[in-house]
Amino acid sequence: MSAATDACRRAALRRLGVLATCGVFARVDASPGWPEIAQPRIPGSAAFAARAEALRQLAIARGDQPYGAVVVKGGRIVGEGVSAVVTDADPTAHAERQAIRDAQRRAGTLDLSGCVLYGTSRACPQCEAAAQAARIARMYYGSAATDAGVPGSR
């Protein structure tokens, strides 16, 4: 990732922190070198689906496909992703995979056992395979947080 792209990503994620002012999300200190992740004040499926929707809106604002996703573990968002298929000219940069990659980088491991993926739409077969490979426990999609089940169980 270029320095300009990384700076743009960090600025966009900081802008999403504005949600903290409306009482929905609390700001949390980030690890050195990583932008902070806004956390819901009251964790739960609705809050995680809302965060994925906020990331979807960011993708649209950036001129990309309308998808967002978060990875959650223990009631905390541990990874976020927006679609970057268009902006990065990368057909694999779906929001779900971006969120999985982000969570893996932050955790320092490929194993996301016990994590749950929330996306704005049902994961495509490739994203579901990525979630299965990362050992994501369960997937949910849409504003109603519809249960998509265990990755690979379609």
CSV table of C-alpha atoms in Angstrom, one decimal:
chain,number,residue,atom,x,y,z
A,1,MET,CA,0.0,0.0,0.0
A,2,SER,CA,1.4,3.4,-0.9
A,3,ALA,CA,1.9,6.1,1.7
A,4,ALA,CA,-0.7,8.2,0.0
A,5,THR,CA,-3.3,5.4,0.0
A,6,ASP,CA,-2.5,4.6,3.6
A,7,ALA,CA,-2.9,8.2,4.6
A,8,CYS,CA,-6.2,8.4,2.8
A,9,ARG,CA,-7.4,5.3,4.5
A,10,ARG,CA,-6.4,6.6,7.9
A,11,ALA,CA,-8.1,9.9,7.3
A,12,ALA,CA,-11.3,8.2,6.2
A,13,LEU,CA,-11.3,6.0,9.2
A,14,ARG,CA,-10.7,9.0,11.5
A,15,ARG,CA,-13.7,10.7,9.8
A,16,LEU,CA,-15.8,7.7,10.7
A,17,GLY,CA,-14.9,8.4,14.3
A,18,VAL,CA,-17.3,11.4,14.1
A,19,LEU,CA,-19.9,8.8,14.9
A,20,ALA,CA,-18.5,8.9,18.4
A,21,THR,CA,-20.1,12.4,18.8
A,22,CYS,CA,-23.6,11.1,18.2
A,23,GLY,CA,-23.3,8.6,21.1
A,24,VAL,CA,-23.2,5.4,19.0
A,25,PHE,CA,-19.5,4.7,19.1
A,26,ALA,CA,-16.7,5.2,21.6
A,27,ARG,CA,-13.2,5.9,20.4
A,28,VAL,CA,-10.5,3.4,21.4
A,29,ASP,CA,-6.7,3.9,21.3
A,30,ALA,CA,-5.0,2.1,18.4
A,31,SER,CA,-1.9,0.1,18.4
A,32,PRO,CA,1.1,2.1,17.2
A,33,GLY,CA,0.9,2.5,13.4
A,34,TRP,CA,-2.7,1.4,13.1
A,35,PRO,CA,-5.7,3.8,13.0
A,36,GLU,CA,-8.1,3.4,15.9
A,37,ILE,CA,-11.3,1.4,15.5
A,38,ALA,CA,-14.5,3.0,16.8
A,39,GLN,CA,-16.3,0.7,19.1
A,40,PRO,CA,-20.1,0.6,19.8
A,41,ARG,CA,-21.1,1.9,23.2
A,42,ILE,CA,-23.6,-0.9,23.4
A,43,PRO,CA,-22.2,-3.9,21.5
A,44,GLY,CA,-24.5,-6.2,19.7
A,45,SER,CA,-25.6,-7.3,16.3
A,46,ALA,CA,-27.4,-4.1,15.4
A,47,ALA,CA,-24.4,-2.0,16.3
A,48,PHE,CA,-22.0,-4.1,14.3
A,49,ALA,CA,-24.4,-4.1,11.3
A,50,ALA,CA,-24.6,-0.3,11.7
A,51,ARG,CA,-20.8,0.0,11.6
A,52,ALA,CA,-20.6,-2.2,8.5
A,53,GLU,CA,-23.2,0.2,6.9
A,54,ALA,CA,-21.1,3.2,7.9
A,55,LEU,CA,-18.2,1.6,6.1
A,56,ARG,CA,-20.4,0.9,3.1
A,57,GLN,CA,-21.2,4.6,2.9
A,58,LEU,CA,-17.4,5.3,3.0
A,59,ALA,CA,-16.9,3.0,0.1
A,60,ILE,CA,-19.6,4.8,-1.9
A,61,ALA,CA,-18.0,8.2,-1.0
A,62,ARG,CA,-14.7,6.9,-2.3
A,63,GLY,CA,-16.3,5.9,-5.6
A,64,ASP,CA,-16.1,2.2,-4.9
A,65,GLN,CA,-18.7,-0.6,-4.8
A,66,PRO,CA,-21.3,-0.3,-2.0
A,67,TYR,CA,-20.0,-2.8,0.6
A,68,GLY,CA,-18.6,-2.7,4.1
A,69,ALA,CA,-17.7,-5.3,6.7
A,70,VAL,CA,-16.4,-5.7,10.3
A,71,VAL,CA,-14.8,-8.6,12.1
A,72,VAL,CA,-15.9,-8.9,15.8
A,73,LYS,CA,-14.4,-10.9,18.7
A,74,GLY,CA,-15.6,-10.8,22.2
A,75,GLY,CA,-18.0,-7.9,21.6
A,76,ARG,CA,-15.3,-5.7,20.1
A,77,ILE,CA,-14.6,-4.8,16.4
A,78,VAL,CA,-11.1,-6.1,15.6
A,79,GLY,CA,-11.1,-5.5,11.9
A,80,GLU,CA,-12.8,-3.3,9.4
A,81,GLY,CA,-13.1,-3.3,5.6
A,82,VAL,CA,-14.5,-1.2,2.8
A,83,SER,CA,-14.7,-2.4,-0.8
A,84,ALA,CA,-11.6,-1.3,-2.7
A,85,VAL,CA,-12.2,-3.2,-5.9
A,86,VAL,CA,-12.4,-0.1,-8.0
A,87,THR,CA,-10.2,2.3,-6.1
A,88,ASP,CA,-7.3,-0.2,-5.8
A,89,ALA,CA,-8.1,-1.9,-9.1
A,90,ASP,CA,-8.0,-5.2,-7.2
A,91,PRO,CA,-10.8,-7.7,-7.9
A,92,THR,CA,-10.0,-9.5,-4.5
A,93,ALA,CA,-10.5,-6.3,-2.4
A,94,HIS,CA,-14.0,-7.1,-1.3
A,95,ALA,CA,-15.1,-5.5,2.0
A,96,GLU,CA,-15.2,-8.9,3.8
A,97,ARG,CA,-11.7,-9.8,2.7
A,98,GLN,CA,-10.5,-6.3,3.6
A,99,ALA,CA,-12.0,-6.7,7.1
A,100,ILE,CA,-10.4,-10.2,7.5
A,101,ARG,CA,-7.0,-8.9,6.4
A,102,ASP,CA,-7.3,-6.0,8.8
A,103,ALA,CA,-8.2,-8.2,11.7
A,104,GLN,CA,-5.3,-10.6,10.9
A,105,ARG,CA,-2.8,-7.8,10.7
A,106,ARG,CA,-4.0,-6.2,14.0
A,107,ALA,CA,-4.0,-9.6,15.7
A,108,GLY,CA,-0.7,-10.7,14.2
A,109,THR,CA,-2.2,-14.1,13.2
A,110,LEU,CA,-4.0,-15.7,10.3
A,111,ASP,CA,-6.2,-17.6,12.8
A,112,LEU,CA,-9.4,-15.6,13.6
A,113,SER,CA,-11.1,-18.4,15.6
A,114,GLY,CA,-14.0,-17.1,17.6
A,115,CYS,CA,-14.5,-14.1,15.4
A,116,VAL,CA,-17.7,-13.2,13.7
A,117,LEU,CA,-18.0,-11.4,10.4
A,118,TYR,CA,-20.7,-8.7,9.8
A,119,GLY,CA,-21.2,-7.5,6.2
A,120,THR,CA,-23.6,-5.3,4.4
A,121,SER,CA,-24.6,-8.1,2.0
A,122,ARG,CA,-24.2,-11.9,1.9
A,123,ALA,CA,-20.6,-12.9,1.3
A,124,CYS,CA,-19.8,-14.1,-2.2
A,125,PRO,CA,-18.3,-17.6,-2.4
A,126,GLN,CA,-14.7,-16.3,-2.5
A,127,CYS,CA,-15.2,-14.2,0.6
A,128,GLU,CA,-17.0,-17.1,2.4
A,129,ALA,CA,-14.0,-19.3,1.5
A,130,ALA,CA,-11.6,-16.6,2.9
A,131,ALA,CA,-13.7,-16.5,6.1
A,132,GLN,CA,-13.6,-20.3,6.4
A,133,ALA,CA,-9.8,-20.3,5.8
A,134,ALA,CA,-9.4,-17.6,8.5
A,135,ARG,CA,-11.6,-19.8,10.9
A,136,ILE,CA,-14.3,-17.2,11.2
A,137,ALA,CA,-17.0,-18.8,13.4
A,138,ARG,CA,-20.1,-17.2,11.9
A,139,MET,CA,-21.2,-14.7,9.4
A,140,TYR,CA,-24.1,-12.2,9.4
A,141,TYR,CA,-25.3,-9.8,6.7
A,142,GLY,CA,-27.5,-6.8,6.1
A,143,SER,CA,-29.0,-4.2,8.5
A,144,ALA,CA,-31.0,-6.9,10.2
A,145,ALA,CA,-27.8,-9.0,10.8
A,146,THR,CA,-29.3,-12.0,9.1
A,147,ASP,CA,-27.5,-15.2,10.1
A,148,ALA,CA,-25.5,-16.6,7.1
A,149,GLY,CA,-24.2,-19.5,9.3
A,150,VAL,CA,-20.8,-21.0,9.6
A,151,PRO,CA,-18.5,-20.2,6.6
A,152,GLY,CA,-18.5,-23.0,4.1
A,153,SER,CA,-21.8,-24.5,5.3
A,154,ARG,CA,-23.8,-23.3,2.2
